[in-house]
Every structure is written in structure tokens, then in C-alpha cells.
Coordinates of C-alpha atoms in Angstrom, one line a residue:
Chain E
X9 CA 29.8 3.5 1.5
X10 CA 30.2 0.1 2.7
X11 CA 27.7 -0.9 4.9
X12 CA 27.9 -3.4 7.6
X13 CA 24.8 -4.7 9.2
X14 CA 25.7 -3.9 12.9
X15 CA 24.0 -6.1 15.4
X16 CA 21.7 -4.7 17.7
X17 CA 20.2 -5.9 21.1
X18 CA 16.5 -5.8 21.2
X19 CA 13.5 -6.3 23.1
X20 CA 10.5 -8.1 22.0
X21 CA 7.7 -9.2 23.8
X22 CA 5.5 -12.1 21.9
X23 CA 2.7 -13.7 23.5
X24 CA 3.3 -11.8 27.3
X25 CA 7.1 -12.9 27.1
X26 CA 9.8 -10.7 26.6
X27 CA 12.8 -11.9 25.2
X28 CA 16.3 -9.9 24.7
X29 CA 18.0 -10.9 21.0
X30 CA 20.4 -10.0 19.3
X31 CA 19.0 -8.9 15.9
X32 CA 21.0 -7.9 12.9
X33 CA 18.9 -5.1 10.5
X34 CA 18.9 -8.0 7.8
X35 CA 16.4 -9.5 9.8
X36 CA 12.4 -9.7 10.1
X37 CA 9.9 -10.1 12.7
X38 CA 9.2 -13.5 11.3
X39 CA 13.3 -14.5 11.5
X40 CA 13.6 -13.4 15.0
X41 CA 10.4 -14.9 16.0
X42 CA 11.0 -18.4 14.3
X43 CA 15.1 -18.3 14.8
X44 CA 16.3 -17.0 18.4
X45 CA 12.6 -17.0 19.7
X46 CA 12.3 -20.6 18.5
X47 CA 8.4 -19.8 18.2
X48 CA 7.6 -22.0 14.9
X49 CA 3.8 -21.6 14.5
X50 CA 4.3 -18.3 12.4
X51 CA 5.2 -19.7 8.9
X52 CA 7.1 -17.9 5.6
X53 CA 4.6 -18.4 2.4
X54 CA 5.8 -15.6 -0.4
X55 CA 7.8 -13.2 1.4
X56 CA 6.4 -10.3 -0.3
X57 CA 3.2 -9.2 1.5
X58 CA 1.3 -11.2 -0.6
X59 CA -0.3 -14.6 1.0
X60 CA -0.6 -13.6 4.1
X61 CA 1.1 -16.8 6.1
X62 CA 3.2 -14.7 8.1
X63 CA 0.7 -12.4 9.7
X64 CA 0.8 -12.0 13.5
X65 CA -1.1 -9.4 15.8
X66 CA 0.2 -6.3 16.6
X67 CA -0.3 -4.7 19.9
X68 CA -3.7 -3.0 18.8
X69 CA -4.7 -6.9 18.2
X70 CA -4.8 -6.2 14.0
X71 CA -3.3 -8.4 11.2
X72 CA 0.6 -7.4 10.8
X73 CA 2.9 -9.1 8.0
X74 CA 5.6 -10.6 10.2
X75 CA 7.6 -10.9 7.0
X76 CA 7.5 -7.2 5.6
X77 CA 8.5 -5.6 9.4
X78 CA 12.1 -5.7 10.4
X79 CA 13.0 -6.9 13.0
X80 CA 14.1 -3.8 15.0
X81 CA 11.2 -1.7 14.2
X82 CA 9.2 -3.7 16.9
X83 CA 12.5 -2.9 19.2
X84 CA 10.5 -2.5 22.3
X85 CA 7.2 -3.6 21.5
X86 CA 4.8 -6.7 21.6
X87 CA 3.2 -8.8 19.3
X88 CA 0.7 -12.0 19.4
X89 CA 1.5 -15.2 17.5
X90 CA -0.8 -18.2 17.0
X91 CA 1.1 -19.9 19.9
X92 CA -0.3 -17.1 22.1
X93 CA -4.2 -17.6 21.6
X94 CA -5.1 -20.3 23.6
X95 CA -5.2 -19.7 27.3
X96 CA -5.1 -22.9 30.3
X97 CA -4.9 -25.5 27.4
X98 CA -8.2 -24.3 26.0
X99 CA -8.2 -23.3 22.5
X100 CA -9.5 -19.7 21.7
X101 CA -12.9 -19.7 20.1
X102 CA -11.4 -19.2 17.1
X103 CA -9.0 -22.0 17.0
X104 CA -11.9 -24.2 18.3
X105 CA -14.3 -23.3 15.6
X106 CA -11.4 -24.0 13.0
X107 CA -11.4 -27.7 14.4
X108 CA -15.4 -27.9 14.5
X109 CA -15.8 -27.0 11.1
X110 CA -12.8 -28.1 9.4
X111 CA -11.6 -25.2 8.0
X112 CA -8.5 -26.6 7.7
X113 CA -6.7 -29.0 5.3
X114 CA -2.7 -29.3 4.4
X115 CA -1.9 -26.5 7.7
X116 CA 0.6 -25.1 6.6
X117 CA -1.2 -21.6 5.9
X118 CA -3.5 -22.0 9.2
X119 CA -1.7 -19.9 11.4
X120 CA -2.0 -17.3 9.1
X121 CA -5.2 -17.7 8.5
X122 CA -6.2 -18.0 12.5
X123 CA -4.3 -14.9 13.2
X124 CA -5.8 -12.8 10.3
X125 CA -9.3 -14.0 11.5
X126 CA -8.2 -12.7 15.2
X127 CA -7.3 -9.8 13.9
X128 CA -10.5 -9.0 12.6
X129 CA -12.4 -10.6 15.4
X130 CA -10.3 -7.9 17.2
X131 CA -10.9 -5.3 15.2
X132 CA -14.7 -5.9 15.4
X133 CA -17.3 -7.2 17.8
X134 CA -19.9 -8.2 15.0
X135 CA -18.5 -7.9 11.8
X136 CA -20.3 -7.9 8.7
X137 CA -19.8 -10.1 5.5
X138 CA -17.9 -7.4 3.8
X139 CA -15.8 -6.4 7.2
X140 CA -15.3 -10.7 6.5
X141 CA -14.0 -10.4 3.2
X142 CA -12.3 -7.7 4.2
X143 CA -10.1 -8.6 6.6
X144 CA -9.8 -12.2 4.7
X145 CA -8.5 -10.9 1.7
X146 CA -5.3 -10.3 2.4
X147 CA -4.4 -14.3 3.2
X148 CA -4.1 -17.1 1.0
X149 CA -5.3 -21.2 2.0
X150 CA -4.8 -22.7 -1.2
X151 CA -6.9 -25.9 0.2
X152 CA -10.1 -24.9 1.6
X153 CA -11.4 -22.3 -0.8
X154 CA -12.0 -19.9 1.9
X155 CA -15.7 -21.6 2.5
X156 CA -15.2 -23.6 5.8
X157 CA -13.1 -20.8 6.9
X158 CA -15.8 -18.1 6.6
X159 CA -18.4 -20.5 8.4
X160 CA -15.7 -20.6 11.4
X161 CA -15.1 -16.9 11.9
X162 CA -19.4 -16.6 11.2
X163 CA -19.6 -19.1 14.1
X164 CA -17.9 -17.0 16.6
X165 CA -20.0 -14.0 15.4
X166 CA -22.8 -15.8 16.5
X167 CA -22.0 -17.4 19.4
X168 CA -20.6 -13.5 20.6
X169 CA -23.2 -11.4 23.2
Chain I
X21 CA 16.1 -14.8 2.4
X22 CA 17.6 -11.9 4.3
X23 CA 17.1 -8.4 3.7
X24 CA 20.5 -6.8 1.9
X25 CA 22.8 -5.6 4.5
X26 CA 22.1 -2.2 5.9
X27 CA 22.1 0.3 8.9
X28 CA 18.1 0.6 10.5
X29 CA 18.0 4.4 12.2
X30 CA 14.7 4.9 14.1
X31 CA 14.8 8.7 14.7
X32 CA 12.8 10.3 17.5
X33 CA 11.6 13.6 15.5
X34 CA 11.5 14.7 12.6
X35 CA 14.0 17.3 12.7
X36 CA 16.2 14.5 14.0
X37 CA 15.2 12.7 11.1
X38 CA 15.3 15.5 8.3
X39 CA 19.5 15.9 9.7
X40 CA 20.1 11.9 9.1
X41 CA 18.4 12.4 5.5
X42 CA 21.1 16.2 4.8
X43 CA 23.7 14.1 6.4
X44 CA 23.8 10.7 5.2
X45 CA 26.9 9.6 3.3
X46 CA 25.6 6.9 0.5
X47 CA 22.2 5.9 0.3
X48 CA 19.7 6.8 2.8
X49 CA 16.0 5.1 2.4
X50 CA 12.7 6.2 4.3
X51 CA 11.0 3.4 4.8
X52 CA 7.0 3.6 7.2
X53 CA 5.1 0.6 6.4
X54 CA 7.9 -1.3 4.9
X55 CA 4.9 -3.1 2.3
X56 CA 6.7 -1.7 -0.6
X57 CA 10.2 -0.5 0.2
X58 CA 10.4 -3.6 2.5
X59 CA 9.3 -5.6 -0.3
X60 CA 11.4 -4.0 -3.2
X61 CA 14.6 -5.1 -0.8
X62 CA 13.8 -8.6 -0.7
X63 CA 13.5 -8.5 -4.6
X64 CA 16.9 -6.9 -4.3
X65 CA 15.7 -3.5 -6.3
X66 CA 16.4 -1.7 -3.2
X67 CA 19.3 -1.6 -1.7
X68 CA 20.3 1.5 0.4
X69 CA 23.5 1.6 2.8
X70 CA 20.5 3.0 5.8
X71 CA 16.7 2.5 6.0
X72 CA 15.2 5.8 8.2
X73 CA 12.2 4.6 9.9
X74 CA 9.8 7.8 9.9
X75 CA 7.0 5.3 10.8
X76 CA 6.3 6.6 14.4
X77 CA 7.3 9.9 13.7
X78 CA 4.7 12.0 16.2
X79 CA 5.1 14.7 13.1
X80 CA 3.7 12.7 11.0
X81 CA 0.8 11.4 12.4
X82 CA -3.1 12.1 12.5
X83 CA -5.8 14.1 10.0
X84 CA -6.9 17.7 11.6
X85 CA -8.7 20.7 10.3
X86 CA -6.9 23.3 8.7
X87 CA -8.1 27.0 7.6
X88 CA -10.4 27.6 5.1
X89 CA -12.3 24.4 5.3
X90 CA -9.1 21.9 4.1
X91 CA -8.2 18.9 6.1
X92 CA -4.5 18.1 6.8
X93 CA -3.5 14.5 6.9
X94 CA -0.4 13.4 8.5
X95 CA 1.6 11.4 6.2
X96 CA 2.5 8.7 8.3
X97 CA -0.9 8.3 8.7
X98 CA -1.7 4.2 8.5
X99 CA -4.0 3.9 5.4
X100 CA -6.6 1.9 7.9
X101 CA -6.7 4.8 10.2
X102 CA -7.7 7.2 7.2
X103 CA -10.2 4.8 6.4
X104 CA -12.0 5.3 9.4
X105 CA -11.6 8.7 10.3
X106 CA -14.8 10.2 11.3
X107 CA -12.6 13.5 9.6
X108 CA -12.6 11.7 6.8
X109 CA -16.3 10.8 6.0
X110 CA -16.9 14.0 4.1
X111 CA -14.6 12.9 1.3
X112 CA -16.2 9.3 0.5
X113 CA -14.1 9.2 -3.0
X114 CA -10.8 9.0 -1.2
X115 CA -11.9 6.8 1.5
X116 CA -13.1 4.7 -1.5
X117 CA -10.1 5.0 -3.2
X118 CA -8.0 4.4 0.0
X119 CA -10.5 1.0 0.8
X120 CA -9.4 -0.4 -2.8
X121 CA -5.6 -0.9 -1.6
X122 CA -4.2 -4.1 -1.5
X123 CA -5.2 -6.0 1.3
X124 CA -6.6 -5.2 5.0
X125 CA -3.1 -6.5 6.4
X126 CA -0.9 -4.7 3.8
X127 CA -3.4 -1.0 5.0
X128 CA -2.7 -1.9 8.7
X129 CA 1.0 -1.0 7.8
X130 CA 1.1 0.9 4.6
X131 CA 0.6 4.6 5.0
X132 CA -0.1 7.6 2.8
X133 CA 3.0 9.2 2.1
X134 CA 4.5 5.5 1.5
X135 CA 1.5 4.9 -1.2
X136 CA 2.3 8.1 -2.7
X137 CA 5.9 7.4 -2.9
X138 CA 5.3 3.9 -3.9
X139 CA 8.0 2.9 -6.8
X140 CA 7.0 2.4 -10.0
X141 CA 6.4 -1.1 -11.4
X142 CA 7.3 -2.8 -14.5
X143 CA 7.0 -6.5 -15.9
X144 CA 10.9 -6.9 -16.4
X145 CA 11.7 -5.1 -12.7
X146 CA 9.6 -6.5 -10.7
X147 CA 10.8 -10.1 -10.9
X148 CA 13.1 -12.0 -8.9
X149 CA 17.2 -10.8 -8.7
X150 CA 17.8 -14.1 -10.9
X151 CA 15.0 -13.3 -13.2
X152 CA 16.4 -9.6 -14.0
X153 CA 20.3 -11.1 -14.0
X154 CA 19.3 -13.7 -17.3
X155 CA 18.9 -10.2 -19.2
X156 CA 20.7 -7.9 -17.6
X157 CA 20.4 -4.6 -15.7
X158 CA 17.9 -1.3 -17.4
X159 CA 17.4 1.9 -16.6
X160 CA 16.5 1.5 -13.2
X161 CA 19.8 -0.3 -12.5
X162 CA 21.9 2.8 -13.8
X163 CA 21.9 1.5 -17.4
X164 CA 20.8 3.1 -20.7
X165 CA 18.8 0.2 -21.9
X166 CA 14.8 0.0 -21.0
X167 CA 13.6 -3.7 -21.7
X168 CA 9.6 -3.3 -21.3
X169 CA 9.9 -0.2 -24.7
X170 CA 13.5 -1.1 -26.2
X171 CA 13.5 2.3 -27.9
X172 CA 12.6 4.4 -24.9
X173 CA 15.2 6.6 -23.8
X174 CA 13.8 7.3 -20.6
X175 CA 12.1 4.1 -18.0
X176 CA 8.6 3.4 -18.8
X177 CA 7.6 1.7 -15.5
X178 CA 4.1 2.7 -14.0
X179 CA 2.7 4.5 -11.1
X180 CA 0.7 2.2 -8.9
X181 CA -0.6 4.3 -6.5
X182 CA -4.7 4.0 -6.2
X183 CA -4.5 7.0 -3.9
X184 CA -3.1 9.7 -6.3
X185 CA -5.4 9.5 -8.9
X186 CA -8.5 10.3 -6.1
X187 CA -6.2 13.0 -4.2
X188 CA -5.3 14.6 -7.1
X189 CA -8.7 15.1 -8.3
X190 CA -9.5 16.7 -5.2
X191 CA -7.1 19.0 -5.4
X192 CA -4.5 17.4 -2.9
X193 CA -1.2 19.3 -2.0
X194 CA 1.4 17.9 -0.7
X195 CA 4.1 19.3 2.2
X196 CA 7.7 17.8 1.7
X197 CA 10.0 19.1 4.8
X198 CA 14.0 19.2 5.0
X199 CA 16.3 20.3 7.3
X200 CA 16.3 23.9 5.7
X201 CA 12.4 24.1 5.6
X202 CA 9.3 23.3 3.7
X203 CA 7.6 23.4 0.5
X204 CA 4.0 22.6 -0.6
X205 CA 3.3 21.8 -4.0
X206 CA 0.3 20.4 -5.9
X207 CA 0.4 16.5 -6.1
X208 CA -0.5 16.9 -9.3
X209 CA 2.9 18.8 -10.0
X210 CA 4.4 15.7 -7.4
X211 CA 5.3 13.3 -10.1
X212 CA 7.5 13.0 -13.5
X213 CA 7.5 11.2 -16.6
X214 CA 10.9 9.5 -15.8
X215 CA 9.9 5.9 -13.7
X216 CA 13.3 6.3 -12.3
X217 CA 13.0 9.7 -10.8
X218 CA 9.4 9.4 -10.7
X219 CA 8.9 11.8 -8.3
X220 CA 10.1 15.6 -7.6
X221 CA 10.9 14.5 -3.4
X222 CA 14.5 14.9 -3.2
X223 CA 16.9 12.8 -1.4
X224 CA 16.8 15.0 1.7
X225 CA 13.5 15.9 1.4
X226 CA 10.8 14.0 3.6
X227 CA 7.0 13.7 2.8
X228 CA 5.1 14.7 6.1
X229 CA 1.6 15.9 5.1
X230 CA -1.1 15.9 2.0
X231 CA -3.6 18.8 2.3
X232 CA -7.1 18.8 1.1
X233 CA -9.1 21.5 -0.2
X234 CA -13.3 21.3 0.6
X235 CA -14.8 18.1 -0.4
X236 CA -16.5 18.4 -3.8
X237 CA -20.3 17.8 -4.5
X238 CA -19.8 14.6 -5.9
X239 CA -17.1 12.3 -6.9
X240 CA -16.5 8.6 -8.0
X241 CA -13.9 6.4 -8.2
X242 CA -13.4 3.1 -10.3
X243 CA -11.0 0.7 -10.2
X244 CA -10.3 -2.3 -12.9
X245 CA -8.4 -5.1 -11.3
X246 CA -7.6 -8.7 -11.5
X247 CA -9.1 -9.6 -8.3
X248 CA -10.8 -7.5 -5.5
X249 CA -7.9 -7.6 -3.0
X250 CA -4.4 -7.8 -3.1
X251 CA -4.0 -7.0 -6.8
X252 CA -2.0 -4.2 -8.4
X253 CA -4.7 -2.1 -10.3
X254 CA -5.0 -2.5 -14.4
X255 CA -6.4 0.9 -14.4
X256 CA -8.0 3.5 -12.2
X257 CA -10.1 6.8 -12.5
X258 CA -11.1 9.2 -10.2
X259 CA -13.7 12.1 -11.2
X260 CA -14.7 15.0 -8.6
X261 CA -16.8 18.3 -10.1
X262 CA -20.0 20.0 -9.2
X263 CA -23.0 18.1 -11.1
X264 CA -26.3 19.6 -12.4
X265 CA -28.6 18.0 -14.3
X266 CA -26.0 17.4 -17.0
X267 CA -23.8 20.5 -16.7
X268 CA -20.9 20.1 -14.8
X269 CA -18.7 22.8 -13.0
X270 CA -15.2 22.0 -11.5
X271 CA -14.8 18.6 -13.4
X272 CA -11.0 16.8 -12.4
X273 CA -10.9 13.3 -14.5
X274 CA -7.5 12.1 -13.3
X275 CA -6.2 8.1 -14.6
X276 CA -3.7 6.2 -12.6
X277 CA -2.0 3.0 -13.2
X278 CA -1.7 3.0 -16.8
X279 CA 1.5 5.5 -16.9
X280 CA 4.3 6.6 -15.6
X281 CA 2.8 9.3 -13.6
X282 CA -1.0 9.9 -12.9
X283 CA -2.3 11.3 -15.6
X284 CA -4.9 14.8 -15.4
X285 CA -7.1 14.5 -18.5
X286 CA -7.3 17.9 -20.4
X287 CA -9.2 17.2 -23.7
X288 CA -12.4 15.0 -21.9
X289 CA -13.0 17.6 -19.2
X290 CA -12.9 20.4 -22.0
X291 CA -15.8 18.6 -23.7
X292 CA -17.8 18.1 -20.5
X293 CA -17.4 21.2 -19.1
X294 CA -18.9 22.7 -22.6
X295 CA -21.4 20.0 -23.6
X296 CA -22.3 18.6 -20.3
X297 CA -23.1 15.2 -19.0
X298 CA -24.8 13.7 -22.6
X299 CA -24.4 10.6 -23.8
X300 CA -23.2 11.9 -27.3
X301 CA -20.0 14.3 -24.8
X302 CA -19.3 11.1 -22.4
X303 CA -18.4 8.9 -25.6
X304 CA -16.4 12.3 -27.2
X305 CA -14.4 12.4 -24.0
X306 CA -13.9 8.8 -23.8
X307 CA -12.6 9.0 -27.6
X308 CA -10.3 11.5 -26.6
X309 CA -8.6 9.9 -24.4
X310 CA -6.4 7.4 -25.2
X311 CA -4.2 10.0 -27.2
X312 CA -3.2 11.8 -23.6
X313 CA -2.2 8.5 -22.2
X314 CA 1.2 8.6 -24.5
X315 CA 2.7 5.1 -24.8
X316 CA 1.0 2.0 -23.0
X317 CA 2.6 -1.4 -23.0
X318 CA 4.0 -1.9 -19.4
X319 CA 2.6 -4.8 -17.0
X320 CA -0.5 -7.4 -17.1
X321 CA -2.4 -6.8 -19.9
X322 CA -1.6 -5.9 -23.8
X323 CA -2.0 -2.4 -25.2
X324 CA -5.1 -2.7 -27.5
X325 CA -6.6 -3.7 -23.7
X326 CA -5.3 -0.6 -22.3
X327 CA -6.7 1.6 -24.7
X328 CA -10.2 -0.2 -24.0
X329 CA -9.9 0.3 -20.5
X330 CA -8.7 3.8 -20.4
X331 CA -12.4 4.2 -22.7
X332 CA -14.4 2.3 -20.5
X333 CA -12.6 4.1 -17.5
X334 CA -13.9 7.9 -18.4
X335 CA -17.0 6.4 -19.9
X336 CA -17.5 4.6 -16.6
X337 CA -16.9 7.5 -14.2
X338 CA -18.9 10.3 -16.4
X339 CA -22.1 7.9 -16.3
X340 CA -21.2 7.8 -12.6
X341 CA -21.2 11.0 -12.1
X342 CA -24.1 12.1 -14.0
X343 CA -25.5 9.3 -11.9
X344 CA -24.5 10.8 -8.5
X345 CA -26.6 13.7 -9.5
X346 CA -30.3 12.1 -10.4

């Protein structure tokens, strides 16, 4: 059988936008959402599950691997990208603790990191060290060593009610 | 890189689904998660003419009593909902065992029937397309020709399922559903010693639940890895029984990760069950071992390192258990 990958037109709705693409099945999340979306924040790292650079929020608000989901799985559903955190130009509390403690360095695996963090955050109110390590595990910054990173997501532990 | 070309069907039911599956001219693929079969496409070792998304089957979904004290769990159940199933909590070995997997992000996807259909791995497979092409195709490529044991006749690669090892020792059974019907069978019985056909699911046939008998009085689980999360497992053990003072009724030692399928150890839990719990039976049963393992020189580590771990392995769990007990 020779297959053709037949195009499809589907919805996706990232950050409270819903866009109409046409995807082919060759495609992930993290194509449509860096190609026809045009949304760039979201980044590739090993393509495999792995390092964790490509993680987004699913609609529950927990860590997905944009680059292990095709595309038209999310056909009708909605996802949150690191472009969708802040709200009224103010940073989320997690982005802002990021900047206040430096728990960043060459960037490129931030997003990922940010959004894994959310999804934690999300996941729950007051987590523990190991619900930390946890939901850290799974992502790769090959820079900070994970420290100033931990003292960010502690931060906004803290500062929660 | 793009995924290889292929048709994505997203089937409402599961009878819908279990048609596609009978019907399907060339090679059809479930895929849930998408963390390994997903992953195994990209490194071109897939490559099927239609992925069937079973992921939000409704069928396949959820953990709920069932008679006699067994608990039935969905198999498109996400491994982080199983995790913190209040059902769940009476089997703290599994959820252990189901903790261990990969990463947080990769058990926000991955679900059981996917882990326990997971392909087998091996260090000349699992590589790039480019890597494999320098030395050409193997068994797993349709070719007679096994590069990881060059005088193996049948593909060597191993079982890297955390979750097998703990559900077999409980007693798991598994439901696999086609168009025609069901049929249960112990996951124990589930897999082969062939990495190709590794397992006994057949091409129409869809997993869609696990069953599992009463919890047991005590169990462990132990898990030898490079790093805590994210890696592959070296070796694992899970042990489930009835402990008393050093006797021990009901004992399951079951190994995964070392072979081609998970492996229930016969010899070990003879000498336990008749010499209990004593240090002089743990280091018998840990002796014996090694020689129900069969060959062991696939992925990460050397053999001579296998055949320490599989020791330290039993030896590990036994003290455990006699542990779980004082």
C-alpha cells in the first residue's frame, strides 16, 4: 500500500486563539505551532521525548511533549505555549521569578523549562521537593544545573496563599 | 524532521476502531501516547501506511472494581492518572513501579497498554536511520542477520517495560478485543522470546484492559538505572507473596529489562518457598538466577554486569521483603 499523507484541515486553539490549518499527518504539535501558527517560543531540542524543550500545556494545564503529539490528535483541542503565560504585559509569577533569580542562561531550553514548571505549578498548589523533582525531571537546561531553577519554582511556592 | 508519511484515523469507539484494525490493507499502527510509537517513527523503525489513534477511546478509559475483589484498569489509562488513583492505593508496588517511568511529561501521555506494548530495544536498533544504514538492515528489518548476538537466529532486543515485571507478579491479566470478540490471558503468557514478535497481540487485536487479582500482603519493587528519571532501566525486579517471619507463601520474583521478555523466576522462589526468608536461601536464590536469564548482552552495560545485577536484583528484593514483614 502506498500511502499518501492526505492533508487535513484542523482546529487548534493555543493560548485562547483558535486557528484553522491545514496539517498533513507528517506533522507535530510543535510543526504546526512554530510553522503555520508562526508561534516561535516553543523550541525542538532532541525530538525524541527526551529533553524536554518542546513541552507545552495541555488543556488540564500539565506538561505535554509538543514534539511526540501529532499534529491532528489535538484536532479540536487547546493547548498553552510560553507565549500564552503572561497576561496585560505582566509576566506570570513564574516567568518573573525566572528573571529574579536567574535561572536562566544560553535560553534556548527556557521555554521548556517555564512551561514544565507551570505545569507542575498547575498540577499542584504546594508541591513538595519530590512533586519538584518530579515534574523537573523530565527537561533538560544544560546551563544552569537545575539550582537557580529550583529556587524560582520554590519562590512561587512561597509567595502562594 | 517529519514523521514518515502516513494516514492518522482517530476512531470514535472501539468497535469502530477494532473494524479499521480487521480491515486495514497494509500496515495499520495503534498508537495512545505516541512516547514510544511516536518516537520509533522519527527514528524511522516504524513505519506503518495508518496510525489508529485509540488514545481517547471512552472504552479504554478509567480503573473500576470488578468481582471477586480484582480491579480493572482501562488500558488507555494515562500512566499519571494510575498513579493517583485513590483505586489504586491498595497496590503500592505497581504504583511504585508505574512512578519509576520515564519522566513526569513522558506519564502525562504514555499509558498502560502503550507501556506494555512498548517495542523492544536494542543498541544497534535504536540509533538513528543513518546509523542502522552504515551496517545494514537485522532481523527487525525483515532480514536474517541479528547484529547485537551474530549467531542468534531469532532478535535478541529487550523488553523495557517497568510495568510488566510489577503487574505480572501480581498476577495481572490482560483483555485484548477484536472485531470477533475477546480474550483474556495472563500477562505473564503476554509476551515471546522473539524481540520481533515480542508479543502474542495480533495485528487486529487491540489491548483495552489489564485485570488485577487482590493486592498481596507485601510487595517491593527495585529498579537499577542510570539516572532517576528519564532513563531506560538496566534491570528491574518486582517481588509480591505473603511474608511471615521468614516463611513466605505466594512468592512471584519476576525480572524485567534484562531479556527479551519479562522473565518469572522458577528456581529462586522454589528455594524460598521451602527454606524461607534466611540469609543462607536469599543468597541460594540469587545464585540461581542468572542461569534462567538465558543470554545477556543487549544495551548499556556488559554481561559480567548483568549477571551482577540480576544477583543483586533478587538479593535486593528478598531482603526487602523479609524487611516489609519486621
Amino acid at each position: 500500500m502506498n500511502t499518501v499523507a492526505k492533508r487535513q484541515v484542523m482546529s487548534l486553539t493555543v493560548n485562547g486563539d483558535t486557528y484553522e490549518v491545514l496539517v498533513s499527518p507528517r506533522q507535530t504539535l510543535l510543526d504546526v505551532i512554530r510553522g503555520p501558527i508562526g508561534l516561535r517560543g516553543t523550541k525542538e531540542g532532541c525530538a525524541t521525548g527526551t529533553c524536554g524543550v518542546c513541552t507545552i500545556n495541555n488543556e488540564q494545564g500539565e506538561a505535554l511533549l509538543s514534539c511526540l503529539t501529532p499534529a491532528l490528535e489535538w484536532d479540536g483541542k487547546s493547548v498553552t505555549t510560553v507565549e500564552g503565560l503572561e497576561a496585560d504585559g505582566e509576566l506570570a509569577p513564574i516567568q518573573q521569578a525566572f528573571v529574579e533569580f536567574g535561572a536562566v542562561q544560553c535560553g534556548f531550553c527556557t521555554p521548556g523549562v517555564i512551561m514544565s514548571a507551570q505545569g507542575l505549578l498547575n498540577s499542584f498548589h504546594k508541591p513538595s521537593e519530590d512533586d519538584i523533582n518530579d515534574g523537573m525531571a523530565g527537561v533538560l537546561c544544560r546551563c544552569t544545573g537545575h539550582i537557580k531553577v529550583k529556587d524560582a519554582i520554590r519562590d512561587v511556592v512561597k509567595k502562594r496563599a | 524532521m517529519h514523521l514518515p508519511a502516513h494516514e492518522f484515523v482517530k476512531p470514535a469507539t472501539l468497535a469502530e476502531g477494532l473494524s479499521l484494525l480487521q480491515s486495514a490493507a497494509g500496515e495499520i499502527k495503534p498508537v495512545a501516547g505516541g512516547t514510544d510509537v511516536i518516537y520509533n517513527m522519527r527514528g524511522r523503525l516504524f513505519q506503518p501506511d495508518v496510525l489508529l489513534s485509540v488514545r481517547e477511546l471512552p472504552e479504554l478509559q478509567g480503573v473500576r472494581s470488578a468481582a471477586g475483589g480484582r480491579m480493572r484498569l482501562g488500558a488507555g489509562s494515562r500512566l499519571t492518572d494510575l498513579e493517583r488513583s485513590p483505586e489504586l492505593a491498595a497496590y503500592p508496588m505497581l504504583v511504585r513501579a508505574l512512578r519509576s517511568v520515564a519522566s513526569r511529561h513522558v506519564r502525562n501521555m504514555a499509558t498502560l497498554g502503550g507501556n506494555l506494548c512498548l517495542d523492544t530495544r536494542c543498541w544497534y536498533t535504536n540509533q538513528t536511520a543513518e546509523w542502522r544504514q552504515a551496517k545494514g538492515p537485522c532481523l527487525k528489518n525483515g532480514v536474517n542477520v541479528c547484529h547485537a548476538i551474530q549467531s542468534s537466529e531469532v532478535c535478541v532486543a529487550l523488553n523495557a517495560s517497568d510495568i510488566a515485571p510489577a503487574l505480572i507478579a501480581h498476577g495481572a491479566r490482560v483483555t485484548l478485543a477484536c472485531a470477533d470478540g475477546e480474550r483474556e490471558l495472563l500477562l505473564a503468557d503476554f509476551y515471546t522470546d522473539d524481540g520481533v514478535a515480542h508479543t502474542l497481540r495480533r495485528a487486529d487485536e487491540l489491548m483495552v484492559a489489564v485485570t488485577l487479582p487482590p493486592p498481596p500482603a507485601d510487595a517491593v519493587f527495585v529498579k537499577e538505572t542510570a539516572r532517576k528519571g528519564n532513563d531506560f532501566s538496566y534491570g528491574v525486579i518486582a517481588a509480591a507473596g505473603e511474608v511471615a517471619g521468614e516463611l513466605v507463601t505466594g512468592l512471584t520474583l519476576v525480572m524485567g529489562s534484562l531479556t527479551t521478555r519479562p522473565v518469572s523466576l522458577v528456581e529462586p522462589v522454589r528455594l524460598i518457598a521451602t527454606q524461607g526468608l534466611t540469609d543462607t536461601a536469599i543468597a541460594a536464590a540469587a545464585a540461581a538466577t542468572r542461569e534462567e536469564l538465558g543470554a545477556l548482552t543487549n544495551l548499556y552495560t556488559p554481561a559480567a554486569y548483568k549477571s551482577t545485577l540480576a544477583r543483586a536484583l533478587v538479593t535486593e528484593a528478598l531482603q526487602r521483603l523479609r524487611g516489609a514483614a519486621a
